[in-house]
mmCIF file of C-alpha atoms (C1' of nucleotides) in Angstrom:
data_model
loop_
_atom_site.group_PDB
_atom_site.id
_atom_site.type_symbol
_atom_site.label_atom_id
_atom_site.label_comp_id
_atom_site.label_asym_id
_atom_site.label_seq_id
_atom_site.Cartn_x
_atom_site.Cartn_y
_atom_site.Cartn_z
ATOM 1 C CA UNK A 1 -24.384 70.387 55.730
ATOM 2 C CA UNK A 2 -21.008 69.644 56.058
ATOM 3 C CA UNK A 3 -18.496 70.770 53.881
ATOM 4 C CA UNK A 4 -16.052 69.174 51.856
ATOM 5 C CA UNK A 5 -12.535 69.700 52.616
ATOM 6 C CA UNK A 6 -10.271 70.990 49.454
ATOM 7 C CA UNK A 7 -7.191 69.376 49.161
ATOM 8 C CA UNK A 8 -5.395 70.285 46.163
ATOM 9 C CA UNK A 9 -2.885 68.120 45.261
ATOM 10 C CA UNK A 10 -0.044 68.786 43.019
ATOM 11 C CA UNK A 11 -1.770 66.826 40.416
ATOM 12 C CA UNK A 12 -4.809 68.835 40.946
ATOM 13 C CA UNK A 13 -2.923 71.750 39.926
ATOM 14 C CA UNK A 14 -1.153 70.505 36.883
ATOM 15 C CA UNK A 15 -4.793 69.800 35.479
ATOM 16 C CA UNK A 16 -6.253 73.292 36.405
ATOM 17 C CA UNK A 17 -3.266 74.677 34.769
ATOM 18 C CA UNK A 18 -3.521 72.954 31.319
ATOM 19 C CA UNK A 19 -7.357 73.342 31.445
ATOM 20 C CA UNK A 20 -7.285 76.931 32.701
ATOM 21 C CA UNK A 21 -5.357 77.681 29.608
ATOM 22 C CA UNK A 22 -7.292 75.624 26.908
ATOM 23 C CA UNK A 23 -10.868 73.813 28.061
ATOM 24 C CA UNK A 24 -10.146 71.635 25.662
ATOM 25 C CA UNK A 25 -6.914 70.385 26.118
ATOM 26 C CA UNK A 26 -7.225 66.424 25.846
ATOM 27 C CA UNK A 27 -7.652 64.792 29.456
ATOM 28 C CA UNK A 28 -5.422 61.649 28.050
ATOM 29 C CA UNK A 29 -2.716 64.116 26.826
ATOM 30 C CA UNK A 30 -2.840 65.091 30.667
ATOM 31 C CA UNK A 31 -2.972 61.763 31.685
ATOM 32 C CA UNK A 32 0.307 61.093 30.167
ATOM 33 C CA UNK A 33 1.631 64.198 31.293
ATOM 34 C CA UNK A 34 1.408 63.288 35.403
ATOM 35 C CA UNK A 35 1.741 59.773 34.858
ATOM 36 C CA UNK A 36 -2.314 58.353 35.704
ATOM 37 C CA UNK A 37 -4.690 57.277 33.842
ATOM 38 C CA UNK A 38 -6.968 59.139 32.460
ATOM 39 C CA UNK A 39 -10.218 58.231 33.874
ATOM 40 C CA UNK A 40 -8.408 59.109 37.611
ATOM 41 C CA UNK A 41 -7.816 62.816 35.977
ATOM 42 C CA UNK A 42 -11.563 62.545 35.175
ATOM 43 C CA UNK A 43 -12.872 61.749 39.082
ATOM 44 C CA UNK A 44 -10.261 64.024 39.867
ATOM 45 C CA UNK A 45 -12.120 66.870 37.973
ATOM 46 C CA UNK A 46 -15.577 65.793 38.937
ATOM 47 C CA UNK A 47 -14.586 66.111 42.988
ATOM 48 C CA UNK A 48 -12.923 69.766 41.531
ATOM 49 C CA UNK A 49 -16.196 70.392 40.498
ATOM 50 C CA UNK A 50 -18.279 69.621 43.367
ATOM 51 C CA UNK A 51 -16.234 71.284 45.308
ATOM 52 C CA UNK A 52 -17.506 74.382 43.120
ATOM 53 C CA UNK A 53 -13.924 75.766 42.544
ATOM 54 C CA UNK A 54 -14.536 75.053 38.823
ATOM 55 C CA UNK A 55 -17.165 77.481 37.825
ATOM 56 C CA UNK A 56 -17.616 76.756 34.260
ATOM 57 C CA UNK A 57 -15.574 76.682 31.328
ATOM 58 C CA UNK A 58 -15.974 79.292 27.959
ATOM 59 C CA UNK A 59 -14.792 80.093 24.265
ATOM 60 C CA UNK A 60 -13.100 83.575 24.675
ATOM 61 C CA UNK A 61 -14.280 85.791 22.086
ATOM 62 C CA UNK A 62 -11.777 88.108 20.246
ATOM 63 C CA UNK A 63 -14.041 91.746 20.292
ATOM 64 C CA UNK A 64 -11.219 93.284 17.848
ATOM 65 C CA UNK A 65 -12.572 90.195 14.783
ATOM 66 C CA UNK A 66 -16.166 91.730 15.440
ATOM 67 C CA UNK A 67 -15.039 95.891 14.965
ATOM 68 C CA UNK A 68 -14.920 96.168 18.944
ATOM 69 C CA UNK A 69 -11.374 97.871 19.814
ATOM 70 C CA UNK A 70 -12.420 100.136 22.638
ATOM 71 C CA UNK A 71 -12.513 99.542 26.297
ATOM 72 C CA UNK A 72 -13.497 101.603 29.176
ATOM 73 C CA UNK A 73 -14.344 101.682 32.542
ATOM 74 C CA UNK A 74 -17.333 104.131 33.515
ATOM 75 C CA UNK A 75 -17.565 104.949 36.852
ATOM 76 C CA UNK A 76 -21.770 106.152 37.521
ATOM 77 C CA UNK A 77 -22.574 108.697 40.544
ATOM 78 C CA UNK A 78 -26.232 108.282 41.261
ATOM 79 C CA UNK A 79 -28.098 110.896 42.655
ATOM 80 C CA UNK A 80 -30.022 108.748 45.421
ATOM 81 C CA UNK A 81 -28.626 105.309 46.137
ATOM 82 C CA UNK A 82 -32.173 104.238 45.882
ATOM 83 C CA UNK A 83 -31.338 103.920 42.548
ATOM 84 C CA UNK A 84 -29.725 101.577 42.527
ATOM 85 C CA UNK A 85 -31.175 98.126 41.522
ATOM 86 C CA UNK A 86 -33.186 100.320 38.949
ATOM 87 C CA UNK A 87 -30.405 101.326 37.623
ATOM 88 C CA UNK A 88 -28.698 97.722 37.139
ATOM 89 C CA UNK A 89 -31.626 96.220 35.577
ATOM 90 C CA UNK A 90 -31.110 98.939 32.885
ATOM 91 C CA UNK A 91 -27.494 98.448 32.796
ATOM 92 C CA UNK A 92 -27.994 94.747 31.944
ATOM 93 C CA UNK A 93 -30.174 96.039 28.743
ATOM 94 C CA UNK A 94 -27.537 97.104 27.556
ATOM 95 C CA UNK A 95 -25.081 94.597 25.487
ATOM 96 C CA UNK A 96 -22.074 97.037 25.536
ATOM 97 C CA UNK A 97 -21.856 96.633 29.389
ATOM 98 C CA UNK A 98 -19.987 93.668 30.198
ATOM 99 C CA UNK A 99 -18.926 93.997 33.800
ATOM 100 C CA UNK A 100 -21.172 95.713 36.472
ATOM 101 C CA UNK A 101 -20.431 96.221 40.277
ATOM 102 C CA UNK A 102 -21.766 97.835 43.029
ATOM 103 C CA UNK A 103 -18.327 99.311 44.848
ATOM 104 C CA UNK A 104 -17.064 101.658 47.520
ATOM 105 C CA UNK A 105 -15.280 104.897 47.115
ATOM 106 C CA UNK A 106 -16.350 107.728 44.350
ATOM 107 C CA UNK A 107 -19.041 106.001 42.731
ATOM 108 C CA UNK A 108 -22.229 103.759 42.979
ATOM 109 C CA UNK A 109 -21.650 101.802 40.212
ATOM 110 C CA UNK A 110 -18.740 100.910 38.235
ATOM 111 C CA UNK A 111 -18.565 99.104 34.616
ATOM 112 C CA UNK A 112 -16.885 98.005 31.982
ATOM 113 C CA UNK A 113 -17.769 98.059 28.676
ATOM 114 C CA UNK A 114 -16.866 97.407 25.272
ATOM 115 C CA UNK A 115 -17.448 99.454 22.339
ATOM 116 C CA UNK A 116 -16.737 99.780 18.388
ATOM 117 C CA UNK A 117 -14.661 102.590 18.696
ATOM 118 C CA UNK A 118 -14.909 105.726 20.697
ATOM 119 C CA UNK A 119 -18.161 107.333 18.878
ATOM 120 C CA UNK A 120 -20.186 104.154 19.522
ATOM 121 C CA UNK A 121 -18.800 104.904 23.119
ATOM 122 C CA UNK A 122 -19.909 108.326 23.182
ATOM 123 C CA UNK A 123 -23.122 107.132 21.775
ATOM 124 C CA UNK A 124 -23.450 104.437 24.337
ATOM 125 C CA UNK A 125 -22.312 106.991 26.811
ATOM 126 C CA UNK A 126 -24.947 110.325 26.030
ATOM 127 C CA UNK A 127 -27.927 108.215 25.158
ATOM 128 C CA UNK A 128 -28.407 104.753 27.346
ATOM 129 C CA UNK A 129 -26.354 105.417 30.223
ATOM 130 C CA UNK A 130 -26.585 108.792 30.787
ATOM 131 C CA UNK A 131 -30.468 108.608 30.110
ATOM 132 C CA UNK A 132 -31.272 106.529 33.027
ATOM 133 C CA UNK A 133 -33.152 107.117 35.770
ATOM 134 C CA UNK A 134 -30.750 108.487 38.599
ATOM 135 C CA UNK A 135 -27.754 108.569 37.162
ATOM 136 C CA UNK A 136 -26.195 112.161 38.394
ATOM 137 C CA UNK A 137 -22.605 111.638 36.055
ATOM 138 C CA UNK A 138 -19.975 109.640 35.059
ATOM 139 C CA UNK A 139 -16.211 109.722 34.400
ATOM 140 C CA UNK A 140 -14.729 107.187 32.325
ATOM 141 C CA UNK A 141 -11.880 105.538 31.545
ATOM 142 C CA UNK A 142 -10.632 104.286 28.422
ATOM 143 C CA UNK A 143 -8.315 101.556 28.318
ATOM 144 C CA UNK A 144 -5.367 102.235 25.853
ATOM 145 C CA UNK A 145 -3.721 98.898 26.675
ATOM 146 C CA UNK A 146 -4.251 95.972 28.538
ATOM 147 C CA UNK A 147 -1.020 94.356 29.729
ATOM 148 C CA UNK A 148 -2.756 91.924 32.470
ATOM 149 C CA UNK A 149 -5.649 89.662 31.867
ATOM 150 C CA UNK A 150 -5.220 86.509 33.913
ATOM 151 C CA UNK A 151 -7.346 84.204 36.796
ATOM 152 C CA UNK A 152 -6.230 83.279 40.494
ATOM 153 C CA UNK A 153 -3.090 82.013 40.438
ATOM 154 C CA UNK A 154 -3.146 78.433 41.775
ATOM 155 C CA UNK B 1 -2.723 89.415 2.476
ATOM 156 C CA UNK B 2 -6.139 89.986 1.567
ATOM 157 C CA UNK B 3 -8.466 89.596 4.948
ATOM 158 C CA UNK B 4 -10.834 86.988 4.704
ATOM 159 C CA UNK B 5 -14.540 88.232 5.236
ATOM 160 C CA UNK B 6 -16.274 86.886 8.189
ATOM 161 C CA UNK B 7 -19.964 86.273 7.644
ATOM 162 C CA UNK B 8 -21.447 84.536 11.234
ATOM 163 C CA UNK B 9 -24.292 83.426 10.501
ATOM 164 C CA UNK B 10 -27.111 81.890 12.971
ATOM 165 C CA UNK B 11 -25.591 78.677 12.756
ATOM 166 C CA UNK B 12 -22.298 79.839 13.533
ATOM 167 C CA UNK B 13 -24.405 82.354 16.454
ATOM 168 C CA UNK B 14 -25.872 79.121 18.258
ATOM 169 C CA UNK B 15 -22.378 77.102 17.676
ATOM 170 C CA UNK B 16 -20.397 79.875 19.592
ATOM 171 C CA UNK B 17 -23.520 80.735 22.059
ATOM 172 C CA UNK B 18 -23.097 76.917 23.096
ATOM 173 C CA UNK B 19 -19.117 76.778 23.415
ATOM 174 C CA UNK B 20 -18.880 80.491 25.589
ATOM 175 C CA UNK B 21 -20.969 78.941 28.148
ATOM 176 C CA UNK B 22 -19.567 75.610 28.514
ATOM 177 C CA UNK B 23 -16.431 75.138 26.133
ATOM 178 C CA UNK B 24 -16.560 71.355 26.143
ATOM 179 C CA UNK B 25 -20.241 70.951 25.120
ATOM 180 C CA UNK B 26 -20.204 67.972 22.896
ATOM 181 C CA UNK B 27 -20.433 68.797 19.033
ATOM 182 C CA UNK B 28 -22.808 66.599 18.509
ATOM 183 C CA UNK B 29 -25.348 67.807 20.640
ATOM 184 C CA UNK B 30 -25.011 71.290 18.651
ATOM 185 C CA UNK B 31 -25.041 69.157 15.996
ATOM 186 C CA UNK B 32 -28.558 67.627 16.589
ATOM 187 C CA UNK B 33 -29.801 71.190 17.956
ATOM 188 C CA UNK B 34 -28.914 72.771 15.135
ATOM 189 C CA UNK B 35 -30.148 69.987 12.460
ATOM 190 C CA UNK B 36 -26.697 69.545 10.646
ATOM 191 C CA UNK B 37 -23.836 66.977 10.714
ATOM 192 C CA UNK B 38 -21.377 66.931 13.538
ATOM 193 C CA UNK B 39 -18.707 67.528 10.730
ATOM 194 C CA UNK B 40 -20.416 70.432 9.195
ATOM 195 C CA UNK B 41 -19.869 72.088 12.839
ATOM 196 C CA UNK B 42 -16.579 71.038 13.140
ATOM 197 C CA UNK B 43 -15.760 72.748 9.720
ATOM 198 C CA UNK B 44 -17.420 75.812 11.007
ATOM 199 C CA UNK B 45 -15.129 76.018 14.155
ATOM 200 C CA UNK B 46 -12.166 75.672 12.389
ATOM 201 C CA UNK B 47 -12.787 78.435 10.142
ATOM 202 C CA UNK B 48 -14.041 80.623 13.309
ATOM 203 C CA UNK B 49 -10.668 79.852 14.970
ATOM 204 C CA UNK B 50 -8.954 80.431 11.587
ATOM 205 C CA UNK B 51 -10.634 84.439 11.437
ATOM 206 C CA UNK B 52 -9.070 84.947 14.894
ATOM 207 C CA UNK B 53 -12.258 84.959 16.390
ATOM 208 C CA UNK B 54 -11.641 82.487 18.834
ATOM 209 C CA UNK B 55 -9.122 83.407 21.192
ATOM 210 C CA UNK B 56 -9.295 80.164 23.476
ATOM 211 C CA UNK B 57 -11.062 78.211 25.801
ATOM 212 C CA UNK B 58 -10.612 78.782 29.205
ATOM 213 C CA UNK B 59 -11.717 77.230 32.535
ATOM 214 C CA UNK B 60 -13.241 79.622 35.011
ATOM 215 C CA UNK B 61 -12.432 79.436 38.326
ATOM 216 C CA UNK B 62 -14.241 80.294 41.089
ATOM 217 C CA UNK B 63 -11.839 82.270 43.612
ATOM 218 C CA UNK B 64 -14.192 82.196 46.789
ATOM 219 C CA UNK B 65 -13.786 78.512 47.123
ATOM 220 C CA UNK B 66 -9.936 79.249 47.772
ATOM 221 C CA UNK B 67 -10.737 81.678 50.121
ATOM 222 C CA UNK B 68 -10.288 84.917 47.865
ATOM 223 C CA UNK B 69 -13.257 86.937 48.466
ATOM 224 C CA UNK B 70 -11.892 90.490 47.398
ATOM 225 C CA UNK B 71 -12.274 91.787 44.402
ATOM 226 C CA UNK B 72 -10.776 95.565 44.164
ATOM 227 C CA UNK B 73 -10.256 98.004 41.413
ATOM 228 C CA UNK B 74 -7.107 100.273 42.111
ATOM 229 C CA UNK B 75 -6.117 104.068 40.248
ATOM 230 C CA UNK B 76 -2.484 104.588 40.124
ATOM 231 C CA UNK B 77 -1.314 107.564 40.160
ATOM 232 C CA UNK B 78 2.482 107.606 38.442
ATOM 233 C CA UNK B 79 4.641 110.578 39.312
ATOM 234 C CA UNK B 80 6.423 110.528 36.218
ATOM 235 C CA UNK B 81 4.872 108.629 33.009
ATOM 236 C CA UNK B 82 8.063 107.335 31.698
ATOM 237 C CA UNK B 83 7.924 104.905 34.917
ATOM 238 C CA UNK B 84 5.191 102.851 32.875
ATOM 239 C CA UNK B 85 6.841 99.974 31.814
ATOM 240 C CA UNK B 86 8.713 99.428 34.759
ATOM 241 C CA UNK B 87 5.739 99.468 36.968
ATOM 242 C CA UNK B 88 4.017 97.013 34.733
ATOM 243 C CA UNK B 89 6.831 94.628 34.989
ATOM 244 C CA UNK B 90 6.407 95.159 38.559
ATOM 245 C CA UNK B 91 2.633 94.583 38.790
ATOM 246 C CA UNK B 92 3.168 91.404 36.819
ATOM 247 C CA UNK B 93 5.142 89.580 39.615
ATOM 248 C CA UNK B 94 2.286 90.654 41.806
ATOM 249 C CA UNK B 95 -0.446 87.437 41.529
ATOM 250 C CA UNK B 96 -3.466 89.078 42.972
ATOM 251 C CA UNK B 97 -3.196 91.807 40.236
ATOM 252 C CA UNK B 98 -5.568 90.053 37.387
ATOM 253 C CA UNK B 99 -5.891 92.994 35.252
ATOM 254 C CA UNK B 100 -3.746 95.899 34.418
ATOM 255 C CA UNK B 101 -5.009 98.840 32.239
ATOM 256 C CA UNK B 102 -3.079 102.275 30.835
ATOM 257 C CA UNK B 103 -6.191 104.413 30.581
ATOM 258 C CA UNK B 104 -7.132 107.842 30.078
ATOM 259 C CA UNK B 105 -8.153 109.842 32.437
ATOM 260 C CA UNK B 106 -7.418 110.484 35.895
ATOM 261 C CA UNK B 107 -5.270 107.208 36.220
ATOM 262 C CA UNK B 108 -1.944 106.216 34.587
ATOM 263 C CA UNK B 109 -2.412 102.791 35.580
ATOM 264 C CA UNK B 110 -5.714 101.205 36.349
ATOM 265 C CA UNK B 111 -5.727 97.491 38.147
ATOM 266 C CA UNK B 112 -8.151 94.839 39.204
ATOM 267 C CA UNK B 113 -7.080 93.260 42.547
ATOM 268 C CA UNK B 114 -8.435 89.766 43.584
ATOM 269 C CA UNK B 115 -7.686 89.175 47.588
ATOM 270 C CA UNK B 116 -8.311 87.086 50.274
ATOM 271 C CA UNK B 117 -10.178 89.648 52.571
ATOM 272 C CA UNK B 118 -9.608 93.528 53.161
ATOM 273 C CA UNK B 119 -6.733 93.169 55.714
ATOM 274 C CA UNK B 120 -4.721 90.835 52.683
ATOM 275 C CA UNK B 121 -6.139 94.017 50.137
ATOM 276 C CA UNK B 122 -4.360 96.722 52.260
ATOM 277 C CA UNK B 123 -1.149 94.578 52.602
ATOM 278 C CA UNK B 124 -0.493 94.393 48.904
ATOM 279 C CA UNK B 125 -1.828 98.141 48.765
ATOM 280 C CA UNK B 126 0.766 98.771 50.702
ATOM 281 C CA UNK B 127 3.298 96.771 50.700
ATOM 282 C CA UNK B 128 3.155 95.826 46.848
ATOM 283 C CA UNK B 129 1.491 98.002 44.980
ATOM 284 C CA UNK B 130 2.658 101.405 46.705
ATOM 285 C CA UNK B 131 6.255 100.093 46.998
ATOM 286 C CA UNK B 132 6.854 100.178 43.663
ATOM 287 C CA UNK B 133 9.543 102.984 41.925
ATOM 288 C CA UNK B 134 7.362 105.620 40.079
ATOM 289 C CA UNK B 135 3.283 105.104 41.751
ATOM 290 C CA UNK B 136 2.391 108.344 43.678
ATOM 291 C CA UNK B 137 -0.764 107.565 45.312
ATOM 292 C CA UNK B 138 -3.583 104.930 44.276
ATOM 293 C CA UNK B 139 -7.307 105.114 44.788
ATOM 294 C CA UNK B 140 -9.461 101.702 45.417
ATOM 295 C CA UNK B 141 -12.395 101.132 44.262
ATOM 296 C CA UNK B 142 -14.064 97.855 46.501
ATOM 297 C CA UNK B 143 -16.756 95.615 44.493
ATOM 298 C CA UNK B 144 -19.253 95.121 47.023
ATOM 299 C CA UNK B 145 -21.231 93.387 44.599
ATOM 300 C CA UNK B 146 -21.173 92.201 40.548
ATOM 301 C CA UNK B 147 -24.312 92.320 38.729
ATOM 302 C CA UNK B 148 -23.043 91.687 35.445
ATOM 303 C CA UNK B 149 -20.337 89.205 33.836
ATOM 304 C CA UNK B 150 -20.690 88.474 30.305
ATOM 305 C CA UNK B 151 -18.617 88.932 26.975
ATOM 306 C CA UNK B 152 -19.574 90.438 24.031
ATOM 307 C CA UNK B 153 -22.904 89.406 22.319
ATOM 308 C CA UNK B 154 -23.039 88.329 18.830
ATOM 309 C "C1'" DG C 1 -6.248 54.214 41.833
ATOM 310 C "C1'" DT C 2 -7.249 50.618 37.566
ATOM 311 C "C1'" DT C 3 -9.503 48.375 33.154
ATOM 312 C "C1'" DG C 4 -12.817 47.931 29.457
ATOM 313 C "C1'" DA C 5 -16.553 49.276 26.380
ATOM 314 C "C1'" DA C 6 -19.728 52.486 24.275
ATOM 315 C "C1'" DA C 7 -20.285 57.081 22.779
ATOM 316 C "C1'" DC C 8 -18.022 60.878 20.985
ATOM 317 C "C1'" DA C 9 -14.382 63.871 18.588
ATOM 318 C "C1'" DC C 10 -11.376 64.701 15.009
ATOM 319 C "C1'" DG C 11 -9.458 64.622 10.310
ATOM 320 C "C1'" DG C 12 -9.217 63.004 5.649
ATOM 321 C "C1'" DA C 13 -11.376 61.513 1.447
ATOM 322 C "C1'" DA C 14 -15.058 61.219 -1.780
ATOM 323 C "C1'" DC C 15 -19.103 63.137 -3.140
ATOM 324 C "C1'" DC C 16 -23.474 66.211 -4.122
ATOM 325 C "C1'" DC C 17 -25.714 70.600 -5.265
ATOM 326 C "C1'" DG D 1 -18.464 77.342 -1.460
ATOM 327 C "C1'" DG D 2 -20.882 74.566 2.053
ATOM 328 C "C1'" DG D 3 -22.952 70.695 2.828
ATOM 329 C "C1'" DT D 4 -23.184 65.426 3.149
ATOM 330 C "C1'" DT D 5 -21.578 60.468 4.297
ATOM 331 C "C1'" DC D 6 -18.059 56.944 5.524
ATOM 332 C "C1'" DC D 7 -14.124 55.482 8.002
ATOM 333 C "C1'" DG D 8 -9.932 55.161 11.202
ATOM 334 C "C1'" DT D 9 -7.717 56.748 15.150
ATOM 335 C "C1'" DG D 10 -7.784 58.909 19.465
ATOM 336 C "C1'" DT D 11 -10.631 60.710 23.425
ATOM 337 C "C1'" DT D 12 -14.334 61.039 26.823
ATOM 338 C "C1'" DT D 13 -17.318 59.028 29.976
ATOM 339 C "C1'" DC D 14 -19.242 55.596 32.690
ATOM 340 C "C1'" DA D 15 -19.760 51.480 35.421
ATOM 341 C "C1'" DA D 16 -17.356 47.919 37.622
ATOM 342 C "C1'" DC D 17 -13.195 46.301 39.741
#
DNA sequence: GTTGAAACACGGAACCC
DNA sequence: GGGTTCCGTGTTTCAAC
């Protein structure tokens, strides 16, 4: 299969910007914006997404509405890297766990997750992570502030 | 100001569940799911975005197709914390920095670092990110592999 | 790139229970 | 309060040009 070239265009850019920002931002008000109509910022979007450089769009969730206010990373040291896909399966049971990789340096696994406050953490913490199969330690992180949050720039 | 109370109920669950994996889902089609008129739904939303809940819409893009196949986390190590701020301000003007954290723990600063390939990660190790007034040393963390990508469930 | 038409989204008003 | 319908304006989506 041959691949498509991506050429992203100014235009291309303008519309990944406004959309990046708010999914819902009105493709006419866009449109009038760059000066097309709007069923060209339409194809436009379709060959953006068959390209597979749009992977979706989502509703961001405020945790801090539902009682969620603390962050942390978790770094897990396994004690045989066998482990390891055991170990993942289990971390996916768990709702509080919102990021997993797999990553060089210190540890096997590294997560993020998102708790109540910091007993819920501690709870998550002592009883589901710390209680599965392999897991040696962990040393976490908790995230006091988060100044960045942002995508690829364009 | 007295806090208005924020009772989700399943409706609301499914409306949401719909919108965080594809923000422009058509209301209607939750509308018919869920057995209720399109402007019943639309009500709902707007007193979802009014709690705060809602914090946007985004579009998610998918940083391989541009070539960015990367993804780091990096510990920064400050040799004085009153150099905070002014190595935020400094990681800001850095695009491949797409998170930035003040954590407990071993870290002042913790980052997540979106590059091209490992020789582009070392450059902005390097060049950026130990360049700036104030960061010691850093320790990087390379995702190999993520397992798990969600937000929080309802 | 464009137009045009059908389906859909949004917002207000009136109404029911 | 939350739900319904009806309606007008603007938007999305598609095929055809």
């Amino acid at each position: 299969m041959k691949e498509k070239s991506l050429h992203i265009d100014g235009i291309d850019k303008i519309i990944l910007k406004k959309l990046i920002d708010d999914a819902r931002t009105p493709i006419l008000s866009i449109a009038r914006e760059v000066g097309i109509s709007g069923a060209a910022i339409h194809q436009r979007l379709r060959k953006l997404e068959a390209s597979g450089l749009i992977a979706g769009s989502k509703f961001v969730l405020n945790p801090k509405v539902l009682g969620y206010k603390t962050l942390a990373f978790v770094g897990i040291f396994l004690d045989a890297a066998s482990k390891n896909s055991a170990a993942i399966k289990r971390l996916k049971e768990i709702p509080e766990v919102i990021e997993s990789h797999y990553t060089t340096g210190n540890y096997a696994i590294f997560i993020k997750i998102l708790c109540r406050d910091n007993e819920h953490l501690m709870n998550v913490l002592n009883v589901e992570i710390q209680n599965i199969k392999g897991v040696a330690r962990t040393e976490t992180f908790i995230s006091l502030d988060q100044h960045i949050d942002r995508q690829i720039s364009l």
